Amino acid sequence: APNDRRRVMGVGVPEAAPLVALLAVALPFNLAVLVPQALLQRQLAFTRLNIALVAPAVLYFVSEVVLVLMGWGARGVIAAQVASAVFGTILALRLARWLPRHGFAPSGIRQDLRVLGGVSATQVMSYIYKNIDYWMVGRALGTNAVGAYYVAYVLPNIVRLRLTSTYTTIMLPVLSTAETIQEAKDRWRQATTVMLFISVPLLVGTAAIGEPLVQLFFGPKWSSAIAPMQILVVGTIIDVLWAAASTMALAQKRMGNYTIAFGVRLIATAAAIVVALTISRSIAAVAWAVVSGGLLALVVQDRLVGRPLGIGLTTISGAIVRIGSACCLMAIAIHLTLESVDDLPLWAQVFLGVAIGAAAYLTSSVLISRGFTTLMLRHVRDIILSSRAKTL
C-alpha cells in the first residue's frame, strides 16, 4: 500500500519504491566489482584502476542523458546506473585479469570473517549514518526540505569524497606494506597532513563562497540550503579525519575499536537530530546536530583508534593549527571581497572568490609557517608530477 511504502522509504515519496526495486539489480554487480578493484589497488595498478572507475562513470553519464532525453525520466537514471554497474564489473574483471573460481573453503571464509567482520558492520552502520538525516528530515519537514538538505550536503561532500577516496585507494596498500609500525605511522602522518593542507581550504572556501555558488548552480530557489551547507562543512572536515583513521585501522587489521567508535557516531548523530528537530524544525538545526554528533564521536575515535595506533590528533595538531589559522584568514578575505562586489554577476563572484581565497590561503600559510608551507607545496608538486608520469 502507498502508506506502507511511504514508511519504508522514510522520505514521503512512495513513487520511488519501484525505482529502488529496479536499482537493486545493480547491487550484486556493485559487490562483485570490489574484488577485481581491490586486486588492482593491491598491485598499485592505478592506471588500470582509474580506467575501471572512470569508464563506467562515463557510460552512466552518457546513457542517463540519452535515456532522459528519450522520455524515460527517473527510470532512465536508474537504468543507466544498472548498465554502469554491469559494464563496470565486466571491465574490472578484464583489467584485473581475474575470474572467480568454483569452490567452497570454510577456513578461508572464517579468516575473512575475522578480518572483515568489523568492516562489514561498519559499512552497515555507515549506510544508516549516511541516510538517517535524510530520513528524519523527510519525515519531519517534508520533501522540499529533503531537496534543500541534499543541496547543502552534496556540495562540500563532492570535494571531500574525491580527496578521501583517492587517499584511501593509495594509502591502504602503502600502509599495509610498511615493514614496521613506525614506518606506517610516518607515512600516515605525512600523507594525512598533505591531504588536510589540500582539503580543508577547499572545503572552507566552498563554504565561504556558498551563497553565489548555490545560486549559480542550483538557482535562487535553493537559497535555504546555503546556511546548512556552511555548517555541514565542519562535519565534512571531520569526515576527512575519519577517513584517514579508518584507512590506518584497516591497513593494520584493527577494525574492532573503529567499529565501536562508528557506532557511537551513529547513535550520537541520531540522538542529536531528534533533539534538534524537537527544538527547531529546520534543516539548519539538523546540520548542527550532524556536526555535534561528529565532534563527539571524533573524540571517542581518537581515544579508541587514533592513540592505540599512534596516530592520535596530537600527532598532527601542529599541522591542524597552521592549516586552520590560514583557512580562517582566507574565509575572512573571501567574505570581505564578496561583500564589496555583490553587484557583480554570480559567475564573477564565484571566480573572484576562488582567486582571492587561493591567494589569501597561500599568503597566510607562508606568513604563519614558511617552512611548513614550502614542504607541503613540494609534496603537492611531487604528487602532480607522479600522476602525470603514470598517465603518460
Short mmCIF file of C-alpha atoms in Angstrom, two decimals:
data_model
loop_
_atom_site.label_atom_id
_atom_site.label_comp_id
_atom_site.label_asym_id
_atom_site.label_seq_id
_atom_site.Cartn_x
_atom_site.Cartn_y
_atom_site.Cartn_z
CA ALA A 1 0.00 0.00 0.00
CA PRO A 2 1.20 3.57 -0.59
CA ASN A 3 1.27 4.33 3.13
CA ASP A 4 3.42 1.27 3.78
CA ARG A 5 5.84 2.27 1.04
CA ARG A 6 6.00 5.77 2.50
CA ARG A 7 7.01 4.33 5.85
CA VAL A 8 9.65 2.17 4.20
CA MET A 9 11.11 4.99 2.14
CA GLY A 10 11.03 7.40 5.05
CA VAL A 11 11.06 10.49 2.87
CA GLY A 12 7.43 10.73 1.79
CA VAL A 13 7.97 9.72 -1.86
CA PRO A 14 6.19 6.37 -2.36
CA GLU A 15 6.60 6.68 -6.14
CA ALA A 16 10.30 5.97 -5.66
CA ALA A 17 9.70 2.43 -4.39
CA PRO A 18 9.60 0.75 -7.87
CA LEU A 19 12.74 2.63 -8.82
CA VAL A 20 14.51 1.37 -5.71
CA ALA A 21 13.47 -2.17 -6.65
CA LEU A 22 14.94 -1.69 -10.14
CA LEU A 23 18.12 -0.23 -8.70
CA ALA A 24 18.55 -3.36 -6.58
CA VAL A 25 19.55 -5.20 -9.78
CA ALA A 26 22.84 -3.32 -9.62
CA LEU A 27 23.60 -4.48 -6.07
CA PRO A 28 25.27 -7.85 -6.84
CA PHE A 29 27.42 -6.23 -9.52
CA ASN A 30 28.44 -3.40 -7.18
CA LEU A 31 29.51 -6.05 -4.67
CA ALA A 32 31.29 -8.28 -7.18
CA VAL A 33 33.33 -5.43 -8.66
CA LEU A 34 35.01 -4.78 -5.32
CA VAL A 35 37.22 -7.87 -5.70
CA PRO A 36 38.93 -7.02 -9.02
CA GLN A 37 39.18 -3.37 -7.95
CA ALA A 38 40.89 -4.44 -4.73
CA LEU A 39 43.31 -6.60 -6.71
CA LEU A 40 44.22 -3.66 -8.93
CA GLN A 41 44.66 -1.47 -5.86
CA ARG A 42 46.86 -4.08 -4.18
CA GLN A 43 49.04 -4.26 -7.29
CA LEU A 44 49.30 -0.43 -7.29
CA ALA A 45 47.99 -0.62 -10.88
CA PHE A 46 46.33 2.78 -10.60
CA THR A 47 46.17 3.43 -14.33
CA ARG A 48 44.05 0.33 -14.87
CA LEU A 49 42.11 1.03 -11.68
CA ASN A 50 41.30 4.55 -12.86
CA ILE A 51 40.06 3.15 -16.18
CA ALA A 52 37.87 0.69 -14.26
CA LEU A 53 36.40 3.59 -12.26
CA VAL A 54 36.12 6.28 -14.93
CA ALA A 55 34.78 4.27 -17.88
CA PRO A 56 31.59 3.10 -16.08
CA ALA A 57 31.06 6.66 -14.83
CA VAL A 58 31.26 7.98 -18.39
CA LEU A 59 28.83 5.29 -19.57
CA TYR A 60 26.45 6.22 -16.77
CA PHE A 61 26.55 9.93 -17.61
CA VAL A 62 26.06 9.45 -21.36
CA SER A 63 23.35 6.78 -21.11
CA GLU A 64 21.44 8.68 -18.42
CA VAL A 65 21.34 11.85 -20.54
CA VAL A 66 20.26 9.92 -23.64
CA LEU A 67 17.53 7.98 -21.80
CA VAL A 68 16.17 11.09 -20.09
CA LEU A 69 16.05 12.93 -23.41
CA MET A 70 14.14 9.95 -24.82
CA GLY A 71 11.49 10.49 -22.16
CA TRP A 72 12.43 7.80 -19.64
CA GLY A 73 12.61 10.29 -16.78
CA ALA A 74 13.76 8.89 -13.45
CA ARG A 75 13.69 5.37 -14.91
CA GLY A 76 16.44 6.42 -17.31
CA VAL A 77 18.67 7.47 -14.42
CA ILE A 78 18.14 4.14 -12.66
CA ALA A 79 18.59 2.11 -15.86
CA ALA A 80 21.83 3.96 -16.53
CA GLN A 81 23.10 3.04 -13.05
CA VAL A 82 22.30 -0.62 -13.61
CA ALA A 83 24.02 -0.60 -17.02
CA SER A 84 27.04 1.14 -15.50
CA ALA A 85 27.27 -1.46 -12.71
CA VAL A 86 27.17 -4.39 -15.14
CA PHE A 87 29.70 -2.82 -17.50
CA GLY A 88 31.98 -1.78 -14.63
CA THR A 89 32.10 -5.30 -13.21
CA ILE A 90 32.96 -6.89 -16.55
CA LEU A 91 35.61 -4.25 -17.28
CA ALA A 92 37.24 -4.56 -13.85
CA LEU A 93 37.44 -8.35 -14.14
CA ARG A 94 39.09 -7.95 -17.54
CA LEU A 95 41.60 -5.34 -16.36
CA ALA A 96 42.50 -7.32 -13.24
CA ARG A 97 42.92 -10.48 -15.35
CA TRP A 98 41.00 -12.41 -12.73
CA LEU A 99 37.92 -14.60 -12.73
CA PRO A 100 36.32 -16.22 -9.68
CA ARG A 101 36.78 -19.96 -9.39
CA HIS A 102 34.26 -22.51 -8.21
CA GLY A 103 34.85 -23.94 -4.78
CA PHE A 104 33.99 -23.62 -1.12
CA ALA A 105 36.66 -23.15 1.54
CA PRO A 106 35.27 -22.83 5.09
CA SER A 107 38.69 -21.98 6.50
CA GLY A 108 39.05 -19.08 4.09
CA ILE A 109 35.58 -17.82 4.95
CA ARG A 110 36.36 -17.94 8.68
CA GLN A 111 39.56 -15.98 8.10
CA ASP A 112 37.73 -13.40 6.01
CA LEU A 113 35.05 -13.01 8.66
CA ARG A 114 37.65 -12.39 11.35
CA VAL A 115 39.30 -9.67 9.28
CA LEU A 116 36.25 -8.20 7.59
CA GLY A 117 33.64 -8.62 10.30
CA GLY A 118 34.33 -5.16 11.66
CA VAL A 119 34.47 -3.73 8.14
CA SER A 120 31.09 -5.22 7.26
CA ALA A 121 29.49 -3.96 10.47
CA THR A 122 30.95 -0.53 9.84
CA GLN A 123 29.61 -0.49 6.29
CA VAL A 124 26.10 -1.30 7.52
CA MET A 125 26.31 1.47 10.11
CA SER A 126 27.80 3.78 7.50
CA TYR A 127 24.80 3.25 5.24
CA ILE A 128 22.43 4.09 8.09
CA TYR A 129 24.54 7.07 9.13
CA LYS A 130 24.64 8.50 5.60
CA ASN A 131 20.87 8.31 5.25
CA ILE A 132 19.42 8.82 8.71
CA ASP A 133 19.47 12.61 8.44
CA TYR A 134 17.62 12.41 5.10
CA TRP A 135 15.05 10.02 6.57
CA MET A 136 14.41 12.24 9.58
CA VAL A 137 14.29 15.44 7.54
CA GLY A 138 11.85 13.85 5.10
CA ARG A 139 9.57 12.54 7.83
CA ALA A 140 9.63 15.72 9.92
CA LEU A 141 9.96 18.52 7.38
CA GLY A 142 8.75 17.16 4.02
CA THR A 143 10.18 16.57 0.57
CA ASN A 144 11.10 20.20 -0.16
CA ALA A 145 13.30 20.24 2.92
CA VAL A 146 14.95 16.99 1.74
CA GLY A 147 15.85 18.68 -1.55
CA ALA A 148 17.37 21.70 0.20
CA TYR A 149 19.25 19.50 2.65
CA TYR A 150 20.60 17.40 -0.22
CA VAL A 151 21.97 20.51 -1.92
CA ALA A 152 23.53 21.60 1.37
CA TYR A 153 25.09 18.19 1.94
CA VAL A 154 26.29 17.35 -1.54
CA LEU A 155 28.35 20.46 -2.33
CA PRO A 156 31.10 20.03 0.29
CA ASN A 157 30.93 16.24 0.06
CA ILE A 158 31.71 16.26 -3.66
CA VAL A 159 35.06 17.79 -2.76
CA ARG A 160 35.62 15.58 0.26
CA LEU A 161 34.79 12.30 -1.47
CA ARG A 162 37.17 12.96 -4.35
CA LEU A 163 40.04 13.53 -1.94
CA THR A 164 39.35 10.85 0.65
CA SER A 165 38.62 8.14 -1.93
CA THR A 166 41.95 8.90 -3.61
CA TYR A 167 43.69 8.93 -0.22
CA THR A 168 42.24 5.54 0.75
CA THR A 169 42.96 3.99 -2.64
CA ILE A 170 46.62 4.98 -2.49
CA MET A 171 47.37 4.75 1.22
CA LEU A 172 45.76 1.40 2.02
CA PRO A 173 48.35 -0.66 0.11
CA VAL A 174 51.12 1.76 1.13
CA LEU A 175 50.32 1.40 4.84
CA SER A 176 49.71 -2.33 4.55
CA THR A 177 53.14 -2.97 3.05
CA ALA A 178 55.10 -0.90 5.58
CA GLU A 179 57.83 -3.05 7.12
CA THR A 180 57.39 -1.62 10.63
CA ILE A 181 54.59 0.07 12.52
CA GLN A 182 56.75 3.16 12.90
CA GLU A 183 57.19 3.36 9.14
CA ALA A 184 53.41 3.09 8.74
CA LYS A 185 52.90 5.89 11.28
CA ASP A 186 55.38 8.15 9.48
CA ARG A 187 53.73 7.51 6.11
CA TRP A 188 50.29 8.15 7.62
CA ARG A 189 51.31 11.46 9.23
CA GLN A 190 52.91 12.74 6.04
CA ALA A 191 50.04 11.74 3.74
CA THR A 192 47.33 12.94 6.14
CA THR A 193 48.99 16.31 6.60
CA VAL A 194 49.18 16.80 2.84
CA MET A 195 45.53 15.80 2.47
CA LEU A 196 44.50 18.29 5.17
CA PHE A 197 46.61 21.01 3.53
CA ILE A 198 44.64 20.47 0.31
CA SER A 199 41.16 19.51 1.52
CA VAL A 200 40.49 21.91 4.41
CA PRO A 201 40.97 25.14 2.39
CA LEU A 202 38.88 23.69 -0.44
CA LEU A 203 36.06 22.90 1.98
CA VAL A 204 36.27 26.16 3.89
CA GLY A 205 36.46 28.04 0.60
CA THR A 206 33.32 26.23 -0.61
CA ALA A 207 31.51 27.47 2.49
CA ALA A 208 32.88 30.99 2.09
CA ILE A 209 31.55 31.34 -1.47
CA GLY A 210 28.45 29.30 -0.64
CA GLU A 211 25.89 31.99 -1.43
CA PRO A 212 26.88 32.77 -5.03
CA LEU A 213 27.86 29.13 -5.59
CA VAL A 214 24.45 27.71 -4.66
CA GLN A 215 22.56 30.39 -6.55
CA LEU A 216 24.73 29.97 -9.65
CA PHE A 217 24.49 26.18 -9.94
CA PHE A 218 21.11 25.47 -8.35
CA GLY A 219 19.18 28.74 -8.57
CA PRO A 220 17.79 31.23 -6.03
CA LYS A 221 15.01 28.85 -5.01
CA TRP A 222 17.59 26.77 -3.13
CA SER A 223 18.90 29.68 -1.06
CA SER A 224 17.65 27.91 2.07
CA ALA A 225 20.48 25.39 1.56
CA ILE A 226 23.26 27.98 1.95
CA ALA A 227 23.43 28.24 5.75
CA PRO A 228 23.11 24.46 6.35
CA MET A 229 25.82 23.83 3.74
CA GLN A 230 28.20 26.19 5.52
CA ILE A 231 27.51 24.38 8.80
CA LEU A 232 27.96 20.93 7.26
CA VAL A 233 31.43 21.88 6.03
CA VAL A 234 32.61 21.35 9.61
CA GLY A 235 31.17 17.85 9.53
CA THR A 236 32.85 17.24 6.20
CA ILE A 237 36.25 18.16 7.68
CA ILE A 238 35.53 15.65 10.45
CA ASP A 239 34.86 13.08 7.72
CA VAL A 240 38.34 13.72 6.30
CA LEU A 241 39.90 12.87 9.65
CA TRP A 242 37.67 9.79 9.97
CA ALA A 243 38.70 8.53 6.54
CA ALA A 244 42.37 8.89 7.42
CA ALA A 245 41.99 6.97 10.70
CA SER A 246 39.85 4.24 9.13
CA THR A 247 42.46 3.66 6.41
CA MET A 248 45.17 3.09 9.03
CA ALA A 249 42.90 0.86 11.13
CA LEU A 250 42.04 -1.27 8.09
CA ALA A 251 45.67 -1.49 6.99
CA GLN A 252 46.68 -2.71 10.46
CA LYS A 253 43.66 -5.08 10.63
CA ARG A 254 42.41 -3.43 13.81
CA MET A 255 38.83 -2.53 12.97
CA GLY A 256 37.23 -3.57 16.26
CA ASN A 257 37.63 -0.27 18.10
CA TYR A 258 36.90 1.67 14.93
CA THR A 259 33.57 -0.17 14.59
CA ILE A 260 32.71 0.76 18.18
CA ALA A 261 33.63 4.40 17.52
CA PHE A 262 31.47 4.46 14.40
CA GLY A 263 28.59 3.01 16.38
CA VAL A 264 28.98 5.85 18.86
CA ARG A 265 28.90 8.32 15.98
CA LEU A 266 25.71 6.82 14.57
CA ILE A 267 23.92 6.83 17.93
CA ALA A 268 25.16 10.32 18.86
CA THR A 269 24.13 11.76 15.50
CA ALA A 270 20.68 10.17 15.57
CA ALA A 271 20.04 11.40 19.11
CA ALA A 272 21.27 14.90 18.24
CA ILE A 273 18.96 15.08 15.20
CA VAL A 274 15.95 14.03 17.27
CA VAL A 275 16.73 16.73 19.84
CA ALA A 276 17.38 19.33 17.11
CA LEU A 277 14.07 18.65 15.36
CA THR A 278 12.27 18.82 18.68
CA ILE A 279 13.74 22.24 19.45
CA SER A 280 13.79 23.75 15.97
CA ARG A 281 12.16 22.19 12.92
CA SER A 282 14.73 23.37 10.38
CA ILE A 283 17.46 21.83 8.23
CA ALA A 284 20.00 24.20 9.82
CA ALA A 285 19.24 22.55 13.17
CA VAL A 286 19.76 19.13 11.59
CA ALA A 287 23.10 20.31 10.17
CA TRP A 288 24.24 21.43 13.64
CA ALA A 289 23.13 18.07 15.03
CA VAL A 290 25.21 16.18 12.45
CA VAL A 291 28.25 18.31 13.31
CA SER A 292 27.72 17.89 17.06
CA GLY A 293 27.45 14.12 16.77
CA GLY A 294 30.56 14.05 14.60
CA LEU A 295 32.62 16.11 17.04
CA LEU A 296 31.66 13.93 19.99
CA ALA A 297 32.43 10.76 18.07
CA LEU A 298 35.75 12.19 16.85
CA VAL A 299 36.88 12.43 20.48
CA VAL A 300 35.83 8.81 21.04
CA GLN A 301 37.52 7.68 17.84
CA ASP A 302 40.75 9.43 18.79
CA ARG A 303 40.72 7.64 22.14
CA LEU A 304 39.81 4.19 20.84
CA VAL A 305 41.55 4.17 17.44
CA GLY A 306 44.00 7.02 17.00
CA ARG A 307 46.01 6.77 20.20
CA PRO A 308 46.41 2.96 20.24
CA LEU A 309 47.64 3.10 16.63
CA GLY A 310 49.94 6.04 17.33
CA ILE A 311 48.04 8.37 15.01
CA GLY A 312 46.08 10.43 17.51
CA LEU A 313 45.11 14.00 16.71
CA THR A 314 48.01 15.23 18.82
CA THR A 315 50.44 13.80 16.25
CA ILE A 316 49.12 16.23 13.62
CA SER A 317 47.95 19.01 15.95
CA GLY A 318 50.64 21.41 14.73
CA ALA A 319 49.54 20.97 11.13
CA ILE A 320 45.87 21.35 12.10
CA VAL A 321 46.57 24.65 13.88
CA ARG A 322 48.60 26.06 10.96
CA ILE A 323 46.09 24.99 8.32
CA GLY A 324 43.11 26.08 10.41
CA SER A 325 44.59 29.52 11.06
CA ALA A 326 45.32 30.08 7.37
CA CYS A 327 41.79 28.96 6.45
CA CYS A 328 40.23 31.40 8.92
CA LEU A 329 42.16 34.28 7.36
CA MET A 330 41.19 33.02 3.90
CA ALA A 331 37.50 32.93 4.83
CA ILE A 332 37.66 36.49 6.15
CA ALA A 333 39.31 37.68 2.93
CA ILE A 334 36.66 35.98 0.78
CA HIS A 335 33.83 37.38 2.89
CA LEU A 336 35.13 40.94 2.70
CA THR A 337 35.67 40.60 -1.05
CA LEU A 338 32.18 39.26 -1.76
CA GLU A 339 30.61 41.93 0.44
CA SER A 340 32.14 44.59 -1.79
CA VAL A 341 31.24 43.01 -5.16
CA ASP A 342 27.70 41.74 -4.54
CA ASP A 343 26.52 43.65 -7.61
CA LEU A 344 28.65 41.52 -9.97
CA PRO A 345 27.19 38.52 -11.83
CA LEU A 346 27.18 35.30 -9.84
CA TRP A 347 29.82 33.63 -12.02
CA ALA A 348 32.13 36.61 -11.49
CA GLN A 349 31.60 36.47 -7.72
CA VAL A 350 32.46 32.77 -7.66
CA PHE A 351 35.54 33.26 -9.84
CA LEU A 352 36.74 36.20 -7.77
CA GLY A 353 36.07 34.36 -4.51
CA VAL A 354 38.12 31.37 -5.65
CA ALA A 355 41.01 33.56 -6.82
CA ILE A 356 41.07 35.66 -3.65
CA GLY A 357 40.71 32.56 -1.50
CA ALA A 358 43.64 30.76 -3.12
CA ALA A 359 45.88 33.80 -2.85
CA ALA A 360 44.85 34.50 0.74
CA TYR A 361 45.39 30.89 1.83
CA LEU A 362 48.86 30.60 0.32
CA THR A 363 49.91 34.02 1.62
CA SER A 364 48.58 33.30 5.11
CA SER A 365 50.24 29.87 5.15
CA VAL A 366 53.61 31.37 4.24
CA LEU A 367 53.27 34.07 6.90
CA ILE A 368 52.27 31.55 9.57
CA SER A 369 54.95 28.96 8.73
CA ARG A 370 57.10 29.32 5.63
CA GLY A 371 58.92 26.03 6.16
CA PHE A 372 55.72 24.01 6.61
CA THR A 373 54.09 25.59 3.56
CA THR A 374 57.16 25.02 1.39
CA LEU A 375 57.26 21.37 2.42
CA MET A 376 53.55 20.89 1.69
CA LEU A 377 53.79 22.57 -1.72
CA ARG A 378 56.74 20.34 -2.56
CA HIS A 379 54.69 17.25 -1.69
CA VAL A 380 51.76 18.51 -3.77
CA ARG A 381 54.10 19.13 -6.71
CA ASP A 382 55.55 15.62 -6.39
CA ILE A 383 52.04 14.13 -6.37
CA ILE A 384 51.08 16.04 -9.51
CA LEU A 385 54.27 15.12 -11.34
CA SER A 386 53.93 11.48 -10.29
CA SER A 387 50.32 11.39 -11.53
CA ARG A 388 51.33 12.89 -14.87
CA ALA A 389 54.16 10.40 -15.27
CA LYS A 390 51.82 7.46 -14.57
CA THR A 391 49.27 8.84 -17.01
CA LEU A 392 51.88 9.23 -19.75
#
